[in-house]
Tab-separated table of C-alpha atoms in Angstrom:
chain	number	residue	atom	x	y	z
A	1	MET	CA	-35.803	81.875	4.346
A	2	SER	CA	-36.285	78.199	4.265
A	3	ARG	CA	-35.377	75.762	6.240
A	4	PRO	CA	-33.656	73.674	3.276
A	5	LEU	CA	-32.420	76.707	2.303
A	6	ALA	CA	-31.085	78.087	5.070
A	7	ARG	CA	-28.702	74.268	5.200
A	8	LEU	CA	-27.815	74.663	1.794
A	9	VAL	CA	-26.587	77.968	2.672
A	10	LEU	CA	-25.006	76.999	5.211
A	11	LEU	CA	-23.536	74.185	3.632
A	12	LEU	CA	-21.636	76.423	1.185
A	13	ILE	CA	-20.207	78.970	3.680
A	14	ALA	CA	-18.472	76.005	5.432
A	15	PHE	CA	-16.522	75.277	2.500
A	16	ILE	CA	-15.461	78.385	2.009
A	17	LEU	CA	-14.148	78.227	5.113
A	18	LEU	CA	-12.455	74.960	4.585
A	19	GLY	CA	-11.096	75.581	1.193
A	20	THR	CA	-9.711	79.702	2.734
A	21	VAL	CA	-7.886	77.534	5.982
A	22	CYS	CA	-6.641	74.974	3.970
A	23	SER	CA	-5.080	77.203	1.926
A	24	LEU	CA	-2.904	79.489	4.706
A	25	PRO	CA	0.671	78.677	4.950
A	26	ARG	CA	1.724	76.127	7.426
A	27	ALA	CA	4.143	76.473	9.713
A	28	PHE	CA	5.849	73.297	8.934
A	29	PRO	CA	5.914	72.458	5.305
A	30	PRO	CA	5.304	68.706	4.597
A	31	PRO	CA	8.947	67.009	4.552
A	32	ASN	CA	10.458	66.171	0.929
A	33	PRO	CA	12.338	62.730	1.331
A	34	THR	CA	14.470	63.292	-1.601
A	35	ALA	CA	14.910	66.865	0.072
A	36	LEU	CA	18.046	65.511	1.794
A	37	PRO	CA	20.377	62.778	1.638
A	38	PRO	CA	19.813	60.157	4.805
A	39	PRO	CA	22.025	60.547	7.514
A	40	GLU	CA	24.876	58.816	7.635
A	41	THR	CA	25.356	56.211	9.643
A	42	PRO	CA	28.366	55.724	11.553
A	43	THR	CA	29.589	52.209	11.087
A	44	GLU	CA	32.053	50.570	14.857
A	45	THR	CA	33.886	47.784	13.656
A	46	VAL	CA	33.626	45.721	16.856
A	47	ASN	CA	36.297	43.365	17.320
A	48	THR	CA	34.614	40.171	19.022
A	49	CYS	CA	36.823	36.747	19.104
A	50	ALA	CA	35.598	33.793	20.087
A	51	PHE	CA	36.922	31.960	22.344
A	52	VAL	CA	38.600	28.295	21.421
A	53	TRP	CA	39.822	25.547	24.051
A	54	ALA	CA	43.741	25.274	23.154
A	55	SER	CA	46.669	24.286	24.909
A	56	GLN	CA	50.098	26.041	25.260
A	57	ASP	CA	53.672	24.743	25.841
A	58	LEU	CA	55.490	25.949	28.709
A	59	THR	CA	59.523	25.665	27.937
A	60	GLN	CA	60.462	27.398	30.565
A	61	LEU	CA	58.338	25.563	32.858
A	62	SER	CA	59.298	22.220	31.246
A	63	GLU	CA	62.990	22.608	31.258
A	64	GLN	CA	62.881	23.459	34.868
A	65	LEU	CA	60.519	20.404	36.048
A	66	LEU	CA	63.256	18.580	34.370
A	67	LYS	CA	66.075	19.917	35.591
A	68	GLN	CA	65.040	19.296	39.391
A	69	LEU	CA	63.213	16.090	38.750
A	70	LYS	CA	66.919	15.033	37.677
A	71	GLU	CA	68.692	16.650	40.874
A	72	ALA	CA	65.951	15.125	43.103
A	73	GLU	CA	67.625	11.369	41.087
A	74	LEU	CA	64.103	10.449	39.438
A	75	PRO	CA	64.404	8.251	36.005
A	76	VAL	CA	62.457	10.853	34.281
A	77	ARG	CA	62.974	10.510	30.428
A	78	VAL	CA	60.244	13.181	29.581
A	79	ALA	CA	59.125	16.307	31.592
A	80	ARG	CA	56.801	19.054	30.070
A	81	ALA	CA	54.447	21.226	31.767
A	82	SER	CA	51.324	22.524	29.112
A	83	ALA	CA	48.743	25.062	29.740
A	84	TYR	CA	45.825	24.605	28.968
A	85	GLY	CA	42.655	27.465	28.135
A	86	GLU	CA	41.955	28.980	25.534
A	87	ASN	CA	41.740	31.523	22.745
A	88	CYS	CA	41.101	34.408	21.887
A	89	VAL	CA	40.018	33.847	17.401
A	90	PHE	CA	39.212	37.115	15.338
A	91	GLY	CA	36.957	35.715	12.427
A	92	ASP	CA	39.357	36.590	10.340
A	93	GLY	CA	41.708	33.049	11.829
A	94	ARG	CA	44.147	36.049	14.012
A	95	ILE	CA	44.838	34.458	17.381
A	96	GLU	CA	44.318	37.977	20.036
A	97	ARG	CA	45.580	35.816	23.306
A	98	PHE	CA	45.282	33.378	25.142
A	99	VAL	CA	44.406	32.542	28.746
A	100	ALA	CA	45.418	29.454	30.233
A	101	ARG	CA	42.578	27.894	32.918
A	102	GLN	CA	45.247	25.588	34.380
A	103	THR	CA	48.439	23.946	34.558
A	104	ASP	CA	48.968	20.374	33.632
A	105	PHE	CA	51.987	18.149	34.209
A	106	TYR	CA	53.287	14.904	31.988
A	107	ILE	CA	56.023	12.883	33.201
A	108	THR	CA	57.205	9.846	32.305
A	109	LEU	CA	59.979	7.912	33.919
A	110	GLU	CA	61.878	4.832	33.093
A	111	ILE	CA	62.274	1.996	35.416
A	112	ASP	CA	63.665	-1.432	35.845
A	113	THR	CA	59.685	-3.240	36.455
A	114	LEU	CA	56.010	-2.603	37.089
A	115	ASN	CA	55.101	-5.306	39.787
A	116	ASN	CA	56.228	-3.105	42.595
A	117	PRO	CA	54.080	-1.005	44.267
A	118	ILE	CA	56.202	0.129	46.836
A	119	THR	CA	58.717	1.869	44.815
A	120	LEU	CA	55.779	2.994	41.984
A	121	GLY	CA	54.317	4.846	45.288
A	122	LYS	CA	57.930	6.143	46.268
A	123	LEU	CA	59.342	7.757	42.647
A	124	LEU	CA	55.213	9.399	42.462
A	125	GLU	CA	55.445	11.148	46.140
A	126	GLN	CA	59.386	12.116	44.964
A	127	THR	CA	57.912	13.242	41.577
A	128	LEU	CA	54.774	15.031	43.415
A	129	ASP	CA	57.421	16.929	45.926
A	130	VAL	CA	59.083	18.771	43.147
A	131	ILE	CA	56.061	19.489	41.324
A	132	ASP	CA	54.975	21.320	44.781
A	133	GLY	CA	58.021	22.698	44.842
A	134	LEU	CA	57.714	24.608	41.320
A	135	PRO	CA	57.690	28.674	41.492
A	136	LEU	CA	54.091	29.387	42.168
A	137	ASP	CA	53.701	32.211	40.255
A	138	LYS	CA	55.103	29.932	36.804
A	139	ILE	CA	51.858	27.892	37.021
A	140	LEU	CA	49.560	29.222	35.085
A	141	GLY	CA	46.158	29.187	35.752
A	142	SER	CA	43.419	29.802	38.286
A	143	ASN	CA	42.778	25.917	38.301
A	144	PRO	CA	44.909	23.765	39.960
A	145	GLY	CA	45.278	21.322	36.943
A	146	GLN	CA	46.254	17.872	36.012
A	147	ILE	CA	48.936	15.342	36.958
A	148	GLY	CA	49.744	12.494	33.682
A	149	ILE	CA	52.425	10.246	34.970
A	150	THR	CA	54.240	7.581	33.270
A	151	PHE	CA	55.921	4.966	34.963
A	152	ARG	CA	57.721	2.597	32.170
A	153	ALA	CA	59.937	-0.263	31.844
A	154	GLY	CA	60.616	-1.713	28.234
A	155	ASP	CA	57.388	-1.780	25.902
A	156	THR	CA	55.076	-1.802	29.441
A	157	GLU	CA	53.433	1.277	30.760
A	158	ASP	CA	51.331	2.101	33.833
A	159	ASN	CA	49.977	5.511	33.752
A	160	LEU	CA	48.627	7.398	36.437
A	161	TRP	CA	46.090	10.859	35.218
A	162	PHE	CA	44.443	12.907	38.134
A	163	GLU	CA	44.010	16.303	39.186
A	164	ARG	CA	46.627	18.457	41.390
A	165	THR	CA	43.843	18.304	44.014
A	166	ARG	CA	43.126	14.885	44.867
A	167	ALA	CA	47.325	14.038	44.747
A	168	LYS	CA	47.128	16.970	47.747
A	169	THR	CA	44.037	16.303	49.751
A	170	LEU	CA	45.195	12.587	49.643
A	171	ARG	CA	48.019	13.005	51.095
A	172	GLU	CA	46.801	15.421	53.169
A	173	GLN	CA	45.377	12.526	55.073
A	174	GLY	CA	48.070	10.537	55.969
A	175	LEU	CA	48.554	8.490	52.454
A	176	SER	CA	51.670	7.564	50.920
A	177	GLY	CA	54.224	4.978	49.613
A	178	ALA	CA	52.443	2.017	47.591
A	179	ALA	CA	49.339	3.221	49.476
A	180	LEU	CA	49.092	6.474	47.901
A	181	TYR	CA	49.933	4.745	44.725
A	182	GLN	CA	47.048	2.481	44.547
A	183	ALA	CA	44.537	5.473	45.668
A	184	LEU	CA	45.305	7.884	42.748
A	185	LYS	CA	44.828	4.332	40.592
A	186	GLU	CA	42.231	4.170	41.485
A	187	LYS	CA	40.009	6.808	39.516
């Protein structure tokens, strides 16, 4: 047999074998994408919220603060406690919960004159004593909070705004009266 003929026979045999192999049944039929519906993916609704700064009046603590300031015979006009923290707000506007960071105190004392730092210092110390005497379980949040004291004489005011820890530190350092008042007045 000649060489070109042998090649032709081999090529013919290869095509026959290839055709036979391709027509054999397969173990796994080819997938038919329209034969089965797509699997259902469970959708889980997650109730996540965004935290938004907020404050809430602490009515019971405010009443207790006012009562104790009056019992200490301080010239209190206004006294309130407020928790400062964050509301957990859902996308639809619902508030899930409030998380307090700290409790702040706002006090207004009516006095005759703002020109006597000794009197202002004495009133300041007495006010701090009342705040320090409040039950710890009623003071919300992990931060110590702020204290705002307004001394009002007629139409004139003198405002102090300071951190509770600062007042505590100054008192532990021995400051009292007018010196404490001046130190808290300075920022």
